[in-house]
Short mmCIF file of C-alpha atoms in Angstrom, two decimals:
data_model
loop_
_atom_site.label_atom_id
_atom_site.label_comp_id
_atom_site.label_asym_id
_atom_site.label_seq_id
_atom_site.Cartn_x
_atom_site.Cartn_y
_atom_site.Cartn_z
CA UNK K 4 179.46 67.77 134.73
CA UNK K 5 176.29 66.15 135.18
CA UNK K 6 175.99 65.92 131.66
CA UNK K 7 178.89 63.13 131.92
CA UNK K 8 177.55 61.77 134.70
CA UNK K 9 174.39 60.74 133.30
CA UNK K 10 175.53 60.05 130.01
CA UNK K 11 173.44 62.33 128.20
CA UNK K 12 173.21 61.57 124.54
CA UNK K 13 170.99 62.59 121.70
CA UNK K 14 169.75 58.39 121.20
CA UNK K 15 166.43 59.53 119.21
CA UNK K 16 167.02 60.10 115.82
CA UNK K 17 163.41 60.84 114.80
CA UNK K 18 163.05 63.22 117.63
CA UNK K 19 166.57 64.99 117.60
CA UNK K 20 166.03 64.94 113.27
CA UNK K 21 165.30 68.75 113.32
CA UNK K 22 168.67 69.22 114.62
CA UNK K 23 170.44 67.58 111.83
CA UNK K 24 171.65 70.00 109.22
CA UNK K 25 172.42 68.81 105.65
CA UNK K 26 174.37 72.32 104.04
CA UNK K 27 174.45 70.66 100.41
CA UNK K 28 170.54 70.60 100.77
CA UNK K 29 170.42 74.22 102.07
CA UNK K 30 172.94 75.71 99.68
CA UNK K 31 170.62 73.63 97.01
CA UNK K 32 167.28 75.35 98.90
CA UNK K 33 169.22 79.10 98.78
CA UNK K 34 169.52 78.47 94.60
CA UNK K 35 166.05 77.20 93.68
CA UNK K 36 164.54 79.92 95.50
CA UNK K 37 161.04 78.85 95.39
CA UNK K 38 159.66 81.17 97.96
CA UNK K 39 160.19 83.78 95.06
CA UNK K 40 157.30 82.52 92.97
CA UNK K 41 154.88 82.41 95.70
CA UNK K 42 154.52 85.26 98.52
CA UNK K 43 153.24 82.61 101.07
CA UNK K 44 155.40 80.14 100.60
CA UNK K 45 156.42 79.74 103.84
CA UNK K 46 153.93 78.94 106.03
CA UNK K 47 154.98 77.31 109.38
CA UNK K 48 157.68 78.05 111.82
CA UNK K 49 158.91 75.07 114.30
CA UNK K 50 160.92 76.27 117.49
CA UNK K 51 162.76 74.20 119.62
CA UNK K 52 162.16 74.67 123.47
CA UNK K 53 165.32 75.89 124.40
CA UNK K 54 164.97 78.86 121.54
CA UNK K 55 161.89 79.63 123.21
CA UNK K 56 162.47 80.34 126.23
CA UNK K 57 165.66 82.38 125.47
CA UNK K 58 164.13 84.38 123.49
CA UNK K 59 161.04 84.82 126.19
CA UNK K 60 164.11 85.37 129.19
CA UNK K 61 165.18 87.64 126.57
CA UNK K 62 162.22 89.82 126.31
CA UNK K 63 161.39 89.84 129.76
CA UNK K 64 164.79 91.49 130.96
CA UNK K 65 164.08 94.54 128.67
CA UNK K 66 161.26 95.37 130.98
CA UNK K 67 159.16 97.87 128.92
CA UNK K 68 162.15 98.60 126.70
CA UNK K 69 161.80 96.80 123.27
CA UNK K 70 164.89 94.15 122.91
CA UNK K 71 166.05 91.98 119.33
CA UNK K 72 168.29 89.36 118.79
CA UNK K 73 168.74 86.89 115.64
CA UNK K 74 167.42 83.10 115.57
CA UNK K 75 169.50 80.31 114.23
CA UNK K 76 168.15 77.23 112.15
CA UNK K 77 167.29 75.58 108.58
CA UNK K 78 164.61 75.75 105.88
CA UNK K 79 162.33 72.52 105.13
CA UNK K 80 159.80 72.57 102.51
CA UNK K 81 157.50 75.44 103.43
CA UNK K 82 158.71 75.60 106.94
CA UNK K 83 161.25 77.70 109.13
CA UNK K 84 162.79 74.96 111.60
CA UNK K 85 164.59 77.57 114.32
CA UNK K 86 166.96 75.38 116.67
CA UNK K 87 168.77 78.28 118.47
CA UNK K 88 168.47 82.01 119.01
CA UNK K 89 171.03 84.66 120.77
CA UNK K 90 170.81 88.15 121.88
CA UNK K 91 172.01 91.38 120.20
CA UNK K 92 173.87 94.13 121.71
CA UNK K 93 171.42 96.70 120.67
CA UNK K 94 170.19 99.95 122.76
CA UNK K 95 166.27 99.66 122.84
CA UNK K 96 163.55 101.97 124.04
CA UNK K 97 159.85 102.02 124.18
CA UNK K 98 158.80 101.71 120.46
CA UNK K 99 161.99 100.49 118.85
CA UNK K 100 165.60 98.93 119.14
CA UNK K 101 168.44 100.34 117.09
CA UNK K 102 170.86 97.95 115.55
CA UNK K 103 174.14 99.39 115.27
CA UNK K 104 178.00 98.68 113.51
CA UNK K 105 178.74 96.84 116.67
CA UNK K 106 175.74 94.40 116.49
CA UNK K 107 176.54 94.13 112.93
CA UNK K 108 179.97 93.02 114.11
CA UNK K 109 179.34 90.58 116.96
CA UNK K 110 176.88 88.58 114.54
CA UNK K 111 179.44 87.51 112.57
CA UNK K 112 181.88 86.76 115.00
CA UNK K 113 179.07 85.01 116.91
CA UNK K 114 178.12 82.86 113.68
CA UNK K 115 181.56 82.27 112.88
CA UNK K 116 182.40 81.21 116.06
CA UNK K 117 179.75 78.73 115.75
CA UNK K 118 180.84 77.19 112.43
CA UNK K 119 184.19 76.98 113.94
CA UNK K 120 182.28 74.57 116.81
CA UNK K 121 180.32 71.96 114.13
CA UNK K 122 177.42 74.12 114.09
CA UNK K 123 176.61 75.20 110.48
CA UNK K 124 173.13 76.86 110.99
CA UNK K 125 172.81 80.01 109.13
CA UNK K 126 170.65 83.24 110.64
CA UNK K 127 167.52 82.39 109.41
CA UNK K 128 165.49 85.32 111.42
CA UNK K 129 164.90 88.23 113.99
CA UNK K 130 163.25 88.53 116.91
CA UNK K 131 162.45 91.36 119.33
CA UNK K 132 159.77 92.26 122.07
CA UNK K 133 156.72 94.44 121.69
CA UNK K 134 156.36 94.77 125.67
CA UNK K 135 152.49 94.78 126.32
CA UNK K 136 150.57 96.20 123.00
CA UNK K 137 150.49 92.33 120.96
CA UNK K 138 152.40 90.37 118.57
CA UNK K 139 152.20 92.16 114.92
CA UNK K 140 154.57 94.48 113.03
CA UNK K 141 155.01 98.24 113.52
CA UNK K 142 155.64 100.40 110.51
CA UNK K 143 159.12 100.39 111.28
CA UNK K 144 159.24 96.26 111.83
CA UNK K 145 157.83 96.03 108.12
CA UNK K 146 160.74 98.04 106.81
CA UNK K 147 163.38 96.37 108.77
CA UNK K 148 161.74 93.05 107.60
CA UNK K 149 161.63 94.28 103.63
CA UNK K 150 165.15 94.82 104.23
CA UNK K 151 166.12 91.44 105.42
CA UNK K 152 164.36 89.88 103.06
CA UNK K 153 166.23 91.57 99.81
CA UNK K 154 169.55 90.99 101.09
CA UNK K 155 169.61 87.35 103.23
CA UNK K 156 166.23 85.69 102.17
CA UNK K 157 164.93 83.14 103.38
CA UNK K 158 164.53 85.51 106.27
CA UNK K 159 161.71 85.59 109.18
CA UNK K 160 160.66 88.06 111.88
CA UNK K 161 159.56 86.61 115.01
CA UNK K 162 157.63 89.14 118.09
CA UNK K 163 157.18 88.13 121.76
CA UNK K 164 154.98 89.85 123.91
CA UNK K 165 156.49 89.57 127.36
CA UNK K 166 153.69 90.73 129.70
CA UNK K 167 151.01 89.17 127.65
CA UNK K 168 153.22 85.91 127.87
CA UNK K 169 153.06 86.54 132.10
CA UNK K 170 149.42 87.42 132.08
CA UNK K 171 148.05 85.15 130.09
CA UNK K 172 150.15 81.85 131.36
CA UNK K 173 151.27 81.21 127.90
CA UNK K 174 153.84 82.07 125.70
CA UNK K 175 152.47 85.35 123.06
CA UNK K 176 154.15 84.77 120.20
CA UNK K 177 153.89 85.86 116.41
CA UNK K 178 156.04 85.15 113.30
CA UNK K 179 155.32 87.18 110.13
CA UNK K 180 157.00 87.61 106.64
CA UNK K 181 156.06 90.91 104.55
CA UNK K 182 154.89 91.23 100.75
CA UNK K 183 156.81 91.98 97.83
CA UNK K 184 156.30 95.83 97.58
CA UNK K 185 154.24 95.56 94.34
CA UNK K 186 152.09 92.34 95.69
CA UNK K 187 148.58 93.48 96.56
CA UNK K 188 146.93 90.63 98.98
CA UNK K 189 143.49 89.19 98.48
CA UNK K 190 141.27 91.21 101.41
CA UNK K 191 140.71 87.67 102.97
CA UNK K 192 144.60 87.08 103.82
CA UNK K 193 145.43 90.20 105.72
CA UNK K 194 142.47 89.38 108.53
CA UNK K 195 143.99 87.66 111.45
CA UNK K 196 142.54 86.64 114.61
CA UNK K 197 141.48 89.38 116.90
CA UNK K 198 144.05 91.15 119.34
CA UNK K 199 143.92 93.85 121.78
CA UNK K 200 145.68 96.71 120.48
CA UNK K 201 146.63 99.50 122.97
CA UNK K 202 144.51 102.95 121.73
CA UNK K 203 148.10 104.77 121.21
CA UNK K 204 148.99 101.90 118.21
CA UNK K 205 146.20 101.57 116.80
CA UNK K 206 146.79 104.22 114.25
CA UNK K 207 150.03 102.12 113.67
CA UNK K 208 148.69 99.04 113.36
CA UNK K 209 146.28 98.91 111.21
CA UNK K 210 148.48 101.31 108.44
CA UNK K 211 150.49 98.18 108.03
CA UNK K 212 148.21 95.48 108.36
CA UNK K 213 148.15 94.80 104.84
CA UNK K 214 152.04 94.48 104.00
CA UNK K 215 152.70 91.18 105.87
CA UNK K 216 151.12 88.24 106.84
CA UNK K 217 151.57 85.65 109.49
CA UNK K 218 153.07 82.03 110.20
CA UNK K 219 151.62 79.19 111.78
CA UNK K 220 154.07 78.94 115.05
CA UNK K 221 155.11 75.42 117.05
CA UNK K 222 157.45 74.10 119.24
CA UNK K 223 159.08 70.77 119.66
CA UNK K 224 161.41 69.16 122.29
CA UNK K 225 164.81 67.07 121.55
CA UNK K 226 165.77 64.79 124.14
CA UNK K 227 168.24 67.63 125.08
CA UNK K 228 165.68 70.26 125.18
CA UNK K 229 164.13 67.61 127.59
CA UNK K 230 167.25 67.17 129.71
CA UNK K 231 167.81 70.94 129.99
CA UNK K 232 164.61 72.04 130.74
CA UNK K 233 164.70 69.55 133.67
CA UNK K 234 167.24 70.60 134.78
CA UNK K 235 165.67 74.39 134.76
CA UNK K 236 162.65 73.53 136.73
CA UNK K 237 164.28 71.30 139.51
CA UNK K 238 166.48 74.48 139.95
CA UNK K 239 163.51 77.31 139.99
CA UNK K 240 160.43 75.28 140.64
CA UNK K 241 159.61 76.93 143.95
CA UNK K 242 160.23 80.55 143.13
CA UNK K 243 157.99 79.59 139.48
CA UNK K 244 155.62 78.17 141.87
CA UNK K 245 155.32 81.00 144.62
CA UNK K 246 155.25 83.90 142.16
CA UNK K 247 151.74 85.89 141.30
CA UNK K 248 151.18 87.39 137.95
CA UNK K 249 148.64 89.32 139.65
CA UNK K 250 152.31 91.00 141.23
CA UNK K 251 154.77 90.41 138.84
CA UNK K 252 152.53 92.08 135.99
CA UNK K 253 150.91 94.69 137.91
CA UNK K 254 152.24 97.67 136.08
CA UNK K 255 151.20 96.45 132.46
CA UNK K 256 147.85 95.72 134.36
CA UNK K 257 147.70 99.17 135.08
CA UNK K 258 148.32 100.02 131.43
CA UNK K 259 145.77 97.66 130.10
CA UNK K 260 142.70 99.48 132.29
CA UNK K 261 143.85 102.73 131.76
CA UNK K 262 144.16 101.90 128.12
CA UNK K 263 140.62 100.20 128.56
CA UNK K 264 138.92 103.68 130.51
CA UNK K 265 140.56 105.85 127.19
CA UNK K 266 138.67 103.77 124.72
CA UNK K 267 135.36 103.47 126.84
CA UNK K 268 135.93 107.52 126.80
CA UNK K 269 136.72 107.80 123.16
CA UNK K 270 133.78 105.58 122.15
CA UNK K 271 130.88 107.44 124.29
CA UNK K 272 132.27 111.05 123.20
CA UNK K 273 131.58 109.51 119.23
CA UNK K 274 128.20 108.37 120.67
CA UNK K 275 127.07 111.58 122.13
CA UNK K 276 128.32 113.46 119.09
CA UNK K 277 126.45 111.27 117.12
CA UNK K 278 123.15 111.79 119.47
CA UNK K 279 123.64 115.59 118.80
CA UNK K 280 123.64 115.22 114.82
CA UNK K 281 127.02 116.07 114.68
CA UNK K 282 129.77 113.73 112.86
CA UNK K 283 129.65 109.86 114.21
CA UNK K 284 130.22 106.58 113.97
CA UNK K 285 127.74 104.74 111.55
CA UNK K 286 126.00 101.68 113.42
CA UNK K 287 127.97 99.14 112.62
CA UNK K 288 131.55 101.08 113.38
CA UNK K 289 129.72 101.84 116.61
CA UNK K 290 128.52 98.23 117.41
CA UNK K 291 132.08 97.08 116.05
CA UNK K 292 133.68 99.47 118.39
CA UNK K 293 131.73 98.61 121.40
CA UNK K 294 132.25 94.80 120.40
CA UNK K 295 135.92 95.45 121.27
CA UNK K 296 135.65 97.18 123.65
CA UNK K 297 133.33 94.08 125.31
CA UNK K 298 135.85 91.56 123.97
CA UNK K 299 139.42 94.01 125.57
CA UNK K 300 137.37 93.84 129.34
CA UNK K 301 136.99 90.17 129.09
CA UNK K 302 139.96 89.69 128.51
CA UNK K 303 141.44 91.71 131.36
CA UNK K 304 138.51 90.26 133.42
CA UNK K 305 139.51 86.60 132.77
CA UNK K 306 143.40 87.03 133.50
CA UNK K 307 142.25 88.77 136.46
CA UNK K 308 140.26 85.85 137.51
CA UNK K 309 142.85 83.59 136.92
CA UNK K 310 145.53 85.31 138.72
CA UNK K 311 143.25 85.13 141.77
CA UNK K 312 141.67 81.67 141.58
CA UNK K 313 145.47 80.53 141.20
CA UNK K 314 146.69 82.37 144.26
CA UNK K 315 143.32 80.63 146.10
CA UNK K 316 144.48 77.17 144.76
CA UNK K 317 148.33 77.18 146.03
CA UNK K 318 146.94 78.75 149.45
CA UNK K 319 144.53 75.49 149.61
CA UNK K 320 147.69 73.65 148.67
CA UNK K 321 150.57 74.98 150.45
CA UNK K 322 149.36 77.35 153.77
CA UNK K 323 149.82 75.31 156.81
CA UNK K 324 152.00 72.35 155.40
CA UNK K 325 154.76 73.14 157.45
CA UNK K 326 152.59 73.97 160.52
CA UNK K 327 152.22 70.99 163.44
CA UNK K 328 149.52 69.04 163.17
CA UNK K 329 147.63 69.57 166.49
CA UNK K 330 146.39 66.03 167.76
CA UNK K 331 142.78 65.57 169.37
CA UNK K 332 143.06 65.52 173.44
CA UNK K 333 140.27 63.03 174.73
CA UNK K 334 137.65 64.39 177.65
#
């Protein structure tokens, strides 16, 4: 085991401290209840590197079908600390997963099993994948959320966008926790930062909008995390290295310009109805409208870009490194 080998230990307390989990001060936490006095009490959400990335492996292996496990971890102050997360077995399709007696089953087998092991961390969240429309809850997420948070709160829902995550380099990634159902938000807290929403959710998205709001996210590293994740890349550096998202993403793509043509059409059949007297958008829904429709082809314009200039830098890098060098012959 190469972890005996090396003699891998957690030796950093300050850095391994999220790990540490005190259950008198989370039983003590679960009583006080403070997050009941204050819909945004919580407020941050730390997750450790190795949660990440299972959750993003996770996501990525439903392919366009929507996937959902449960995260494991600890409350402190005003802040979801997740340490671990693990998979459900839940059928999935386009627009939803379905949790069912069995998943209901193998959670608590799973979380027993863990307590049985040292580890104490309760299910403090969900997580599934919106594959390709953004990070933000559906009407049926902000039910399912409502739900969780009746019965086992302190509870947190968690959405990864796996082909935003491959296009864009970067992990896309939202955590959100809903309203009480008789809580009416203050305009400015429902606005968060812009997002391109595929024309077919719109209608969903924005019905909804108002019933939840979102966390800060981070991640942090443990000297474990550190260890593992080495481990990871000396293992799959060259296939991480050699892939294109240009290839590996070329169906959502696709999606996103057809998506992009629909709203372009949508927009100038308003217009022209407009031009004819007929019912139409007033200026400024038009120049809003047209603002995102500007900011959605950036967008595909610059991952485009990047995709390419990246495939242009390892072909500068790697093409011909294995190739002989030819020496100079003299007259």
């Amino acid at each position: 085991m190469p972890e005996l080998e090396n003699a891998v230990k957690l030796v950093d307390p300050h850095r391994d401290a999220l790990y540490s989990y005190d259950k008198a001060e989370q039983d003590t936490i679960g009583k006080e209840r403070p997050w009941k006095n204050d819909p945004h009490y919580f407020k941050n959400v730390r997750i450790s590197a190795v949660a990440l990335l299972k959750m993003v492996m996770h996501a990525r292996s439903g392919g366009s079908l929507e996937i959902m496990g449960l995260m494991q971890g600890k409350i402190a102050g005003d802040t979801f600390i997740v340490t671990d997360a693990f998979r459900l077995p839940v059928e999935g399709t386009e627009t939803r997963v379905n949790a069912s007696a069995e998943a209901d089953e193998y959670v608590v087998q799973y979380l027993s099993a863990c307590r049985d092991n040292g580890r104490m961390e309760n299910a403090v969240g969900w997580y599934h994948s919106h594959p390709g429309y953004g990070c933000w809850l559906s009407g049926i997420d902000v039910a399912t959320q409502m739900l969780q948070q009746s019965h086992v709160d302190p509870f947190l829902a968690v959405v990864i966008d796996p082909d935003r995550t491959i296009s864009a380099g970067k992990v896309e990634i939202g955590a959100f926790r809903t309203f009480p159902q008789d809580y009416k938000p203050a305009a400015s807290s429902t606005g968060d930062e812009y997002q391109t929403i595929p024309l077919n959710k719109i209608e969903d998205f924005g019905a909804h909008a108002s019933q939840y709001y979102s966390l800060e996210v981070s991640h942090y590293k443990s000297s474990l995390d550190s260890y593992l994740l080495e481990l990871l890349w000396n293992k799959y550096w060259v296939s991480t290295i050699s892939q294109s998202p240009l290839f590996t993403n070329r169906e959502y793509s696709s999606k996103q310009m057809l998506d992009l043509s629909q709203k372009i059409q949508k927009a100038q059949k308003a217009i022209e109805a407009q031009s004819r007297g007929g019912p139409g958008p007033r200026a400024t829904a038009k120049d809003s409208t047209l603002d995102k429709i500007v900011r959605d082809s950036n967008k595909i314009a610059g991952e485009e870009m990047t995709g390419l200039l990246a495939g242009e830098v390892k072909a500068k890098l790697f093409n011909g490194v294995s190739a002989p060098s030819v020496q100079a012959q003299g007259p």
